[in-house]
Amino acid sequence: AQLTNATCSLVPQVLKSCTEFIEKHGIVDGIYRLSGIASNIQKLRHEFDSEQIPDLTKDIYIQDIHCVGSLCKLYFRELPNPLLTYQLYEKFS
């Protein structure tokens, strides 16, 4: 399904950039299952935290594409409220 412009503005830049990059370059097994190198994940996180949009086509990220998927997972883990909210937990289980 296509996202509307209103929906896209609600998607954080880190998720938008990482998922677009993974869709284009991430045709590898276990892209979200395998972890990237911790130092690469932190470097990438720092670039996004500095309100920059990092160049994900740098060799460091292309060679360790799993760090991009790992950053997405980290983002969801650190949300103050889960994506599937506590209020809806009973309905999901």
Coordinates of C-alpha atoms in Angstrom, one line a residue:
A1 CA 0.0 0.0 0.0
Q2 CA 1.2 3.5 -0.8
L3 CA 1.7 5.9 2.1
T4 CA 0.0 9.3 1.7
N5 CA 2.0 12.5 2.1
A6 CA 0.3 13.0 5.5
T7 CA 1.4 9.5 6.6
C8 CA 5.0 10.0 5.4
S9 CA 5.3 13.2 7.5
L10 CA 4.5 11.0 10.6
V11 CA 7.3 8.5 9.8
P12 CA 10.5 9.5 11.6
Q13 CA 13.4 10.2 9.2
V14 CA 15.6 7.5 10.6
L15 CA 12.9 4.8 9.7
K16 CA 12.2 6.3 6.4
S17 CA 15.8 6.5 5.3
C18 CA 16.8 3.1 6.7
T19 CA 13.8 1.2 5.2
E20 CA 14.2 2.8 1.8
F21 CA 17.9 1.9 1.8
I22 CA 17.1 -1.7 2.9
E23 CA 14.5 -2.1 0.2
K24 CA 17.0 -0.9 -2.4
H25 CA 20.2 -2.6 -1.2
G26 CA 19.2 -5.1 1.5
I27 CA 18.4 -8.2 -0.5
V28 CA 20.3 -10.5 1.8
D29 CA 19.1 -13.3 4.1
G30 CA 18.3 -12.3 7.7
I31 CA 18.5 -8.5 7.1
Y32 CA 16.5 -7.9 10.3
R33 CA 17.5 -11.1 12.0
L34 CA 21.3 -10.6 12.0
S35 CA 22.9 -7.8 14.0
G36 CA 25.3 -5.3 12.5
I37 CA 28.6 -4.3 14.1
A38 CA 27.9 -2.3 17.3
S39 CA 30.3 0.5 16.4
N40 CA 28.7 1.0 13.0
I41 CA 25.2 1.1 14.6
Q42 CA 26.3 3.7 17.1
K43 CA 28.0 5.8 14.3
L44 CA 24.9 5.7 12.2
R45 CA 22.7 6.5 15.2
H46 CA 24.9 9.5 16.1
E47 CA 24.6 10.8 12.5
F48 CA 20.8 10.7 12.7
D49 CA 20.8 12.2 16.3
S50 CA 22.8 15.1 14.9
E51 CA 19.8 15.8 12.7
Q52 CA 21.7 14.9 9.6
I53 CA 20.6 12.4 7.0
P54 CA 23.6 10.2 6.6
D55 CA 24.9 8.9 3.3
L56 CA 23.9 5.2 3.7
T57 CA 25.8 4.4 0.5
K58 CA 29.1 4.8 2.2
D59 CA 31.3 1.7 2.1
I60 CA 31.0 1.3 5.9
Y61 CA 27.2 0.9 5.7
I62 CA 27.1 -1.1 2.4
Q63 CA 29.7 -3.6 3.8
D64 CA 27.7 -3.9 7.0
I65 CA 24.1 -3.5 5.8
H66 CA 22.9 -5.3 8.9
C67 CA 23.8 -2.2 10.9
V68 CA 21.0 -0.3 9.1
G69 CA 18.4 -3.0 10.0
S70 CA 19.8 -3.1 13.6
L71 CA 19.3 0.7 13.9
C72 CA 15.6 0.3 12.9
K73 CA 15.2 -2.4 15.6
L74 CA 16.9 -0.2 18.1
Y75 CA 14.6 2.6 17.3
F76 CA 11.5 0.5 18.0
R77 CA 13.0 -1.0 21.2
E78 CA 13.6 2.5 22.6
L79 CA 10.1 3.9 22.0
P80 CA 8.6 5.1 25.2
N81 CA 5.4 3.1 24.4
P82 CA 5.4 -0.1 22.4
L83 CA 4.3 0.1 18.8
L84 CA 1.6 -2.4 19.7
T85 CA 0.3 -0.5 22.8
Y86 CA -0.3 -1.9 26.2
Q87 CA -4.0 -1.1 25.8
L88 CA -4.2 -3.3 22.8
Y89 CA -2.1 -6.1 24.1
E90 CA -5.0 -8.4 25.2
K91 CA -6.6 -8.1 21.7
F92 CA -3.3 -9.0 20.0
S93 CA -2.7 -12.0 22.2

